[in-house]
mmCIF file of C-alpha atoms in Angstrom:
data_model
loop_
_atom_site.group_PDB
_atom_site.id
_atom_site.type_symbol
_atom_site.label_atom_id
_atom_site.label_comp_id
_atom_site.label_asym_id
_atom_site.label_seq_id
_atom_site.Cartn_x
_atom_site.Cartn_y
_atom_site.Cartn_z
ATOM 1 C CA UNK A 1 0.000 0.000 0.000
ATOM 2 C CA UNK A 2 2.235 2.456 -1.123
ATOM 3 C CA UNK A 3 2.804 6.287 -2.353
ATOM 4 C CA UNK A 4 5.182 8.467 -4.197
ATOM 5 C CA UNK A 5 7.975 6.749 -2.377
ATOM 6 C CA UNK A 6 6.881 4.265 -5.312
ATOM 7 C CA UNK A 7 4.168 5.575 -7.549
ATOM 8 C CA UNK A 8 3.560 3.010 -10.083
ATOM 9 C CA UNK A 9 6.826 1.706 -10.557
ATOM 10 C CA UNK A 10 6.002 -1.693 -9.716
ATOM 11 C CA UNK A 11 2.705 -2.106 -11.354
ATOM 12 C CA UNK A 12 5.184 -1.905 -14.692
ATOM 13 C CA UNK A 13 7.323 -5.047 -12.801
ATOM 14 C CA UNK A 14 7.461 -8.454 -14.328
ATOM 15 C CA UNK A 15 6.588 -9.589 -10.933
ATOM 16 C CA UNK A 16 3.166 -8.631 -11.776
ATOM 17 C CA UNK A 17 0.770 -11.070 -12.988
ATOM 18 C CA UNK A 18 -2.397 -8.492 -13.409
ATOM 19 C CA UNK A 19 -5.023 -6.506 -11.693
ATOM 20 C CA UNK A 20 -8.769 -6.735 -10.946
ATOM 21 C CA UNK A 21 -11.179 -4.234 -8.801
ATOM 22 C CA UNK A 22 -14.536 -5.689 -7.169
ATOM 23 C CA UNK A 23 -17.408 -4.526 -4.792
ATOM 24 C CA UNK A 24 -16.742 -3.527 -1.854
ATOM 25 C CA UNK A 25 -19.331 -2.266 0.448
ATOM 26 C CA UNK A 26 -18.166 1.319 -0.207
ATOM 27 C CA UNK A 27 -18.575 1.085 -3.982
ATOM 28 C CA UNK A 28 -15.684 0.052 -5.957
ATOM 29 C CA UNK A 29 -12.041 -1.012 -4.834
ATOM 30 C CA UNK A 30 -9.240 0.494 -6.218
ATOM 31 C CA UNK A 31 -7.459 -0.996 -8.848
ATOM 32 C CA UNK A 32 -5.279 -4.070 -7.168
ATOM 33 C CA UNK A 33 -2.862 -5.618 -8.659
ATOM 34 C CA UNK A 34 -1.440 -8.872 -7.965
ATOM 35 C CA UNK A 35 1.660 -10.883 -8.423
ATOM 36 C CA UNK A 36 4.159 -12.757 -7.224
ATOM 37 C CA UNK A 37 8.108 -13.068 -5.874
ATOM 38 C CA UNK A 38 9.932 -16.166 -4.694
ATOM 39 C CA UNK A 39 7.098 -18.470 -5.167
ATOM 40 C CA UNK A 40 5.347 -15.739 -2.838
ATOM 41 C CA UNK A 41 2.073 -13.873 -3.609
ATOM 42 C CA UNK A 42 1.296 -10.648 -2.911
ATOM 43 C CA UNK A 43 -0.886 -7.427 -3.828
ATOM 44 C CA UNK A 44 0.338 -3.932 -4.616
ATOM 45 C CA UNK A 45 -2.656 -1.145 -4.363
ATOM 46 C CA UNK A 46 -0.340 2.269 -5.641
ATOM 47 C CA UNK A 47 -0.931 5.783 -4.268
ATOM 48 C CA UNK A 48 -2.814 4.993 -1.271
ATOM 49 C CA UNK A 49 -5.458 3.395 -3.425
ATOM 50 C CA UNK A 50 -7.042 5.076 -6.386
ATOM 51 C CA UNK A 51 -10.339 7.258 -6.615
ATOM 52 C CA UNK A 52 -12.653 5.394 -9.112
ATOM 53 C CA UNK A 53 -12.549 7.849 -12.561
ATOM 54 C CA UNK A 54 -16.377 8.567 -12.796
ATOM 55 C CA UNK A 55 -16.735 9.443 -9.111
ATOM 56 C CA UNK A 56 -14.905 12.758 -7.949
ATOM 57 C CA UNK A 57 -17.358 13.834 -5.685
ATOM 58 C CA UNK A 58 -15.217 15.321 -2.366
ATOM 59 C CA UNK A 59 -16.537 12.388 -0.163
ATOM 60 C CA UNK A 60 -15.591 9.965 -2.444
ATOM 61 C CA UNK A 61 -11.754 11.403 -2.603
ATOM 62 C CA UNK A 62 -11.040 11.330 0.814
ATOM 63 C CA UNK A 63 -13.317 8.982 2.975
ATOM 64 C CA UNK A 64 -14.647 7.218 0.502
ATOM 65 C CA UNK A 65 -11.828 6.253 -0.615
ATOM 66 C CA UNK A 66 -9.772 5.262 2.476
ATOM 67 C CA UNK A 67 -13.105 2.912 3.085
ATOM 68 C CA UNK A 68 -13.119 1.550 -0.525
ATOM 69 C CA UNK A 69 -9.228 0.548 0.451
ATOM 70 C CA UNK A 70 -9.495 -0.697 3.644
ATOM 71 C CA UNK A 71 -12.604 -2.552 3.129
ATOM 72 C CA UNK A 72 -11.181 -4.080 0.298
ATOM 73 C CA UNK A 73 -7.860 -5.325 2.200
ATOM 74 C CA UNK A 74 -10.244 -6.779 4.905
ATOM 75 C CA UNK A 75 -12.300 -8.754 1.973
ATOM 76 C CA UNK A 76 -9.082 -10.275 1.006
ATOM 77 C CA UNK A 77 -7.871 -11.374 4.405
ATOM 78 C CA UNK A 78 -4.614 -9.126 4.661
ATOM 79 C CA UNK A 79 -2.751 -9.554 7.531
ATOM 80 C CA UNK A 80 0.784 -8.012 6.410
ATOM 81 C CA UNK A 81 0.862 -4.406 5.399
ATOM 82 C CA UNK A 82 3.765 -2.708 3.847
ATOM 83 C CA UNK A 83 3.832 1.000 3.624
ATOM 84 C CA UNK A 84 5.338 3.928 2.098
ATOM 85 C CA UNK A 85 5.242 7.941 1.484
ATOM 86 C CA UNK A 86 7.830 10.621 0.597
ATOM 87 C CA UNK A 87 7.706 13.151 3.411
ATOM 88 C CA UNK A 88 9.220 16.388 4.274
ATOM 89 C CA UNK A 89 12.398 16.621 7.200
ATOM 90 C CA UNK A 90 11.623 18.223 10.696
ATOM 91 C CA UNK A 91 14.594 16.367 12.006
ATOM 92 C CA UNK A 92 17.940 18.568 10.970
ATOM 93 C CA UNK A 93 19.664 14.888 10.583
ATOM 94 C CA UNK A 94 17.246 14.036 7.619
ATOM 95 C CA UNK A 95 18.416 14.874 4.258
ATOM 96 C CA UNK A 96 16.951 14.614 1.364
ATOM 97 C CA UNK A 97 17.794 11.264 -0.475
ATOM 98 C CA UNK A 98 17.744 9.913 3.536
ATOM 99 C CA UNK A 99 15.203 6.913 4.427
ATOM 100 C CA UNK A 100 13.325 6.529 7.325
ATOM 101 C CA UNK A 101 11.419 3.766 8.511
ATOM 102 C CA UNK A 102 8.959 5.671 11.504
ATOM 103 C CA UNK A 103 7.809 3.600 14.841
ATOM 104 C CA UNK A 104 5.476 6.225 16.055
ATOM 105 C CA UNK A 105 2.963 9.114 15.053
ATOM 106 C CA UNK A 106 1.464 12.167 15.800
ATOM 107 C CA UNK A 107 -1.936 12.736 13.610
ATOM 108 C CA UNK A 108 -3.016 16.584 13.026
ATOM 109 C CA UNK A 109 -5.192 15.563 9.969
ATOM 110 C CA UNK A 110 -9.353 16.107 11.645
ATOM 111 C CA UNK A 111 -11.160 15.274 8.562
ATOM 112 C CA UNK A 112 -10.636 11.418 8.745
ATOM 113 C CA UNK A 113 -12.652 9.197 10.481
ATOM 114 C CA UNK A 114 -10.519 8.125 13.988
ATOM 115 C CA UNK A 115 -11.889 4.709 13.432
ATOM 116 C CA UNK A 116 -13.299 2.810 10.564
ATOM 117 C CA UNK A 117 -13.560 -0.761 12.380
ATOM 118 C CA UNK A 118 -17.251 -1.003 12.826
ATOM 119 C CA UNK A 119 -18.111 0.517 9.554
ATOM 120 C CA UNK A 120 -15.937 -2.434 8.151
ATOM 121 C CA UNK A 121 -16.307 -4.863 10.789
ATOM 122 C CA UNK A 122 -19.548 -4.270 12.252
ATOM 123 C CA UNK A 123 -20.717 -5.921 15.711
ATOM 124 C CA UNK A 124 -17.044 -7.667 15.540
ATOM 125 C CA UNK A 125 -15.504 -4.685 16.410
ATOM 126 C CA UNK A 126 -17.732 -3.876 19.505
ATOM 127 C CA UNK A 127 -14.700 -4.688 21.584
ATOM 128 C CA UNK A 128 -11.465 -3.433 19.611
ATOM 129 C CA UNK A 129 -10.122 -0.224 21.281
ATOM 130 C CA UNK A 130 -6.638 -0.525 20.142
ATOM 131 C CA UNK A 131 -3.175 0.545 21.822
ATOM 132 C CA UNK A 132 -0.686 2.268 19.371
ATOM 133 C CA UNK A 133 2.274 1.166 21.466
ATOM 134 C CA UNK A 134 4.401 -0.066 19.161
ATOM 135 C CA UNK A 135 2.598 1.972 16.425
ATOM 136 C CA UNK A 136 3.828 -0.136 13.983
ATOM 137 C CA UNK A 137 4.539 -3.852 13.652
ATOM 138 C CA UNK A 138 8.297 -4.372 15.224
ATOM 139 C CA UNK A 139 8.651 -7.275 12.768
ATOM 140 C CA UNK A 140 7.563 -5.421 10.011
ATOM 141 C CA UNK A 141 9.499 -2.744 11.066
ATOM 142 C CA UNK A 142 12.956 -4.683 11.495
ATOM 143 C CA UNK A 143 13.023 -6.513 7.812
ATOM 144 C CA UNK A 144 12.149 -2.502 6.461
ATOM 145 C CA UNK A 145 15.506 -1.403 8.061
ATOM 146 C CA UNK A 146 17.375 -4.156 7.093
ATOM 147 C CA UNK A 147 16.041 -4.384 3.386
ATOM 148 C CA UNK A 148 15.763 -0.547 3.132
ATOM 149 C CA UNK A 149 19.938 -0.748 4.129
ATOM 150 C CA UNK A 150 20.349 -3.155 1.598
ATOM 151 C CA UNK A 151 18.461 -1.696 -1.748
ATOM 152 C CA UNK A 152 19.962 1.861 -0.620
ATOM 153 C CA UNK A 153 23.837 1.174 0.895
ATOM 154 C CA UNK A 154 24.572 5.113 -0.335
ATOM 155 C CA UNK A 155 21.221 6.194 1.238
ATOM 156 C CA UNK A 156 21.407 7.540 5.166
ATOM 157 C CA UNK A 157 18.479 4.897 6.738
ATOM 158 C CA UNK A 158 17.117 6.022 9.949
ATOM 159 C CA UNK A 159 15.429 3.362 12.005
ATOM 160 C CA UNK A 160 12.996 5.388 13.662
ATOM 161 C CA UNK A 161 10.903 8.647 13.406
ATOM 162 C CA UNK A 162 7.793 10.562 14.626
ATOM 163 C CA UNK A 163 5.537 11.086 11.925
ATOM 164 C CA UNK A 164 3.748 14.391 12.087
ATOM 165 C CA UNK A 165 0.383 13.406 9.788
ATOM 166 C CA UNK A 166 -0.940 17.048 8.264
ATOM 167 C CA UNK A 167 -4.170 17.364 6.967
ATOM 168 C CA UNK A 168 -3.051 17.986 3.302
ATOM 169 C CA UNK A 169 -4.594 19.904 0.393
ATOM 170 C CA UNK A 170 -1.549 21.805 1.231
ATOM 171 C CA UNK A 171 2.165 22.018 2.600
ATOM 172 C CA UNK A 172 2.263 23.447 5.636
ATOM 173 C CA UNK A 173 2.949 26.875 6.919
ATOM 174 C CA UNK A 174 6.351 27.656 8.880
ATOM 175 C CA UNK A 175 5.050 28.534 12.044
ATOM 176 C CA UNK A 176 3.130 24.548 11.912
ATOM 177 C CA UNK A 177 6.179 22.756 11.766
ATOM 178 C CA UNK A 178 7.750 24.870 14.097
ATOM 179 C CA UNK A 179 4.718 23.543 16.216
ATOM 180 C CA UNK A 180 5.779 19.919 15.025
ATOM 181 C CA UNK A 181 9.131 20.106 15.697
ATOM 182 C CA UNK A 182 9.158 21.172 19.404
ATOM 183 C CA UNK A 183 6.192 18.313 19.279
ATOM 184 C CA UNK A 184 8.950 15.902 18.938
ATOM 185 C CA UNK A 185 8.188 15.179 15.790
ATOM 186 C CA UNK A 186 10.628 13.912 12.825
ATOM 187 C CA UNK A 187 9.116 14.345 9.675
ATOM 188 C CA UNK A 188 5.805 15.479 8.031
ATOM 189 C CA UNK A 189 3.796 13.611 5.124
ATOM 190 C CA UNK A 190 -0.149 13.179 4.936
ATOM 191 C CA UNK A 191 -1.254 9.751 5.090
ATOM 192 C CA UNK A 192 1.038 6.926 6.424
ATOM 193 C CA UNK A 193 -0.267 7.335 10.197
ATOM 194 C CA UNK A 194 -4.036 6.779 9.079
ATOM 195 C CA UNK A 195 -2.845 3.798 7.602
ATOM 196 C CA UNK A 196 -0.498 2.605 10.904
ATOM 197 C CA UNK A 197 -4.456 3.480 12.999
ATOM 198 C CA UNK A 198 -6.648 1.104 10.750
ATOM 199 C CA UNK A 199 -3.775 -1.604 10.182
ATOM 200 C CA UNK A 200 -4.244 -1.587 13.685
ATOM 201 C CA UNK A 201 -7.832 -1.367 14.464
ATOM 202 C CA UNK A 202 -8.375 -4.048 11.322
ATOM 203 C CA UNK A 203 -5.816 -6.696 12.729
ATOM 204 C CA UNK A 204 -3.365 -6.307 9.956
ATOM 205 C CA UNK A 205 0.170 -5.561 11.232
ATOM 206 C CA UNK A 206 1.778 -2.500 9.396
ATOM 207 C CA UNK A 207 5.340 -0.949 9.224
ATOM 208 C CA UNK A 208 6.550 1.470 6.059
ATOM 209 C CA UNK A 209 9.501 3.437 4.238
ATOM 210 C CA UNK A 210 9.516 6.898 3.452
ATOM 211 C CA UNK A 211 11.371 8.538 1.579
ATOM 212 C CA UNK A 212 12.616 12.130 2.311
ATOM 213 C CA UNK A 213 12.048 14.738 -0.265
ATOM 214 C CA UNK A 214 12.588 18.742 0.844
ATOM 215 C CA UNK A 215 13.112 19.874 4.474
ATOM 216 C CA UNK A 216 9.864 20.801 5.759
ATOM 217 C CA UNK A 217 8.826 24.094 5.026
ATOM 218 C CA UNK A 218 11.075 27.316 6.543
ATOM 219 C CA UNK A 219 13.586 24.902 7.434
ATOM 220 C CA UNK A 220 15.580 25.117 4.099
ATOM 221 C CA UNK A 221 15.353 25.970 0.526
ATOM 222 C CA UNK A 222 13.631 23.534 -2.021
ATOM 223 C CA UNK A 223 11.550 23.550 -5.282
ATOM 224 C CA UNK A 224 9.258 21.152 -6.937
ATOM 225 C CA UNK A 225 12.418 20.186 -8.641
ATOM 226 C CA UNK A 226 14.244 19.103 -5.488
ATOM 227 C CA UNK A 227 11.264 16.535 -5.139
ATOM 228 C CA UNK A 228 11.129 15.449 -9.060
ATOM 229 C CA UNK A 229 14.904 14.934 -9.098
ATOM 230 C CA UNK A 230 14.846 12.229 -5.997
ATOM 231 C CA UNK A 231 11.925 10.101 -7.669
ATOM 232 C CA UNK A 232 13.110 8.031 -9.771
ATOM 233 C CA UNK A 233 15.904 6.649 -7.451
ATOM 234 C CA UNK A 234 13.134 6.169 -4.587
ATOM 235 C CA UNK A 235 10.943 4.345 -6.934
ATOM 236 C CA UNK A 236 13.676 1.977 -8.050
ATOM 237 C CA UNK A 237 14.822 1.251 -4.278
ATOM 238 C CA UNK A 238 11.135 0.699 -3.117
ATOM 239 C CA UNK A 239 10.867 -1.906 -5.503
ATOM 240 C CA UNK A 240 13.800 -3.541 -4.321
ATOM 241 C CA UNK A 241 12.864 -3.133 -1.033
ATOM 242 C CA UNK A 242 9.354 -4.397 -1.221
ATOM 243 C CA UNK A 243 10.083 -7.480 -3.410
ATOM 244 C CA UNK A 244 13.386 -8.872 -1.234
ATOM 245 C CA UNK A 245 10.751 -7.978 2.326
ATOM 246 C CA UNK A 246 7.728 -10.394 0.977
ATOM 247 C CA UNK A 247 9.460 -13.347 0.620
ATOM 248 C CA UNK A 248 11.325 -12.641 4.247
ATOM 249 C CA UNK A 249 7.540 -11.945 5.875
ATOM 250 C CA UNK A 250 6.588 -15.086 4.366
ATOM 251 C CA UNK A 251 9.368 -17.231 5.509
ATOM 252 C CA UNK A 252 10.555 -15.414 8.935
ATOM 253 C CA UNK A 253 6.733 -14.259 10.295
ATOM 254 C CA UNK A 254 4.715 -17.436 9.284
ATOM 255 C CA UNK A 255 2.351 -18.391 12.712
ATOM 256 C CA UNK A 256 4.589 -16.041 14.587
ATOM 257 C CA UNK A 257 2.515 -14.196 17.755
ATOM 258 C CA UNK A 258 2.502 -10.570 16.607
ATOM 259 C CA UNK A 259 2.706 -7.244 18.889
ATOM 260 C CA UNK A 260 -0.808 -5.953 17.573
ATOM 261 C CA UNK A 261 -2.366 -9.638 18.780
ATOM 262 C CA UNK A 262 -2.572 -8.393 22.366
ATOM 263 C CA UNK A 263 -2.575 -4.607 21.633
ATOM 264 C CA UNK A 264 -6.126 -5.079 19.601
ATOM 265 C CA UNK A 265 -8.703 -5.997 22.382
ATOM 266 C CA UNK A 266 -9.955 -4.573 25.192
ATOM 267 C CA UNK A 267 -10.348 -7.486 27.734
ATOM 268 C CA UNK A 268 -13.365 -5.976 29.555
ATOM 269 C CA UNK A 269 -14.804 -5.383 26.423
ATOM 270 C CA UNK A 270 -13.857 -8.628 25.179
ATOM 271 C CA UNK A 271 -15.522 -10.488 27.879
ATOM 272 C CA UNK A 272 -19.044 -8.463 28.061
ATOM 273 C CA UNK A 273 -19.088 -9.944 24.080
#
């Protein structure tokens, strides 16, 4: 589940078989495609997931949407998610061309649903009230450092971060990432710590790479070009790092107890269901 750290790089990878949408209850998936690596199969749903071309309508580009994907991950019994974004740096030791692989979160974005387990779940998820501590997967998370290391030995690859999660439609002002940064926060992107929340609240465990494009605004000089420029070498490594991490998660996680297992449920919940 990936975004401009990749784009559609690997949908044009011979690793890919083909693609198919279907129903979900939120109207149509985004386009999925699927393939396979090592004798291992996966599916690859680019940008975040796609807003269906006859339906533009505001709702259906931002909640919509996120419902559409996540609905349509649950329908195919994910359990594994791997992530990515290109971001901007907070964190003076992030340059761009640096990777970072972020363990925790800070989310300033108000117009997404908090939760989207009982639209998806329904009465199953009476009793899920999820703990974000680790945010991510720590499995996940260690085969993204070590595979990030590998597809990018010239690349600086920091194994942690604070994501600060803005609201997009825009970049942010100065004066907000001067807010972020004394925060604690590491870098700034838009949509990676929705996606570490639902893994979450869904039962799918989550980690991801991102890429770092400009420092964040007022803390250094960029244009669209500095961004452009980085690209193509972050789409090439995320396909390396993505194809040499499934066939690990296949071989190294397999029946493994996971950190989100007993983070999920709510025993007192739990036991009134």
């Amino acid at each position: 589940l990936s975004g401009t750290n990749i784009a559609n790089a690997l949908t044009r990878d011979p690793h890919i078989k083909g693609n198919f949408t279907f129903q979900t209850p939120f109207g149509a998936s985004p386009q999925i495609y699927y393939g396979e690596v090592e004798g291992v199969a996966f599916y690859h749903i680019p940008l975040h997931g796609s807003v269906p071309v006859s339906d533009t309508s505001e709702l259906a580009t931002n909640t919509q949407t996120l419902l559409r994907t996540w609905s349509a991950l649950h329908q195919l019994g994910i359990k594994e998610v791997l992530g990515g974004a290109t971001a901007g740096a907070i964190n003076s030791e992030f340059s761009p061309g640096d990777w970072v692989i972020p363990h925790d979160l800070i989310d300033w974005n108000n117009t997404r649903p908090r939760s989207i387990a009982k639209q998806i779940m329904g009465q199953q998820a009476n009793f899920i009230m999820p703990r974000m501590l680790p945010a991510d997967d720590p499995d996940l998370h260690l085969i993204l450092v070590e595979e990030t290391q590998k597809a990018a030995p010239d690349s600086k690859v920091f194994d942690q971060g604070v994501i600060a999660q803005a609201a997009g439609g825009r970049f942010e002002t100065a004066a907000e990432i001067r807010m972020m940064k004394n925060a604690g926060c590491d870098l700034v992107t838009m949509t990676v710590a929705t996606e570490m929340a639902y893994a979450r609240q869904l039962g799918m465990n989550y980690a991801c790479i991102v890429g770092i494009v400009n420092p964040a605004e007022g803390l250094g000089a960029w244009d669209w070009k500095t961004l452009t420029d980085l690209y193509p070498q972050f789409h090439a490594q995320s396909v390396g790092i993505y194809l040499s991490a499934i066939p690990r998660i296949a071989k190294e996680l397999k029946d493994k107890p996971r950190a989100g297992d007993v983070l999920r449920i709510h025993p007192e919940l739990e036991e009134e269901h």
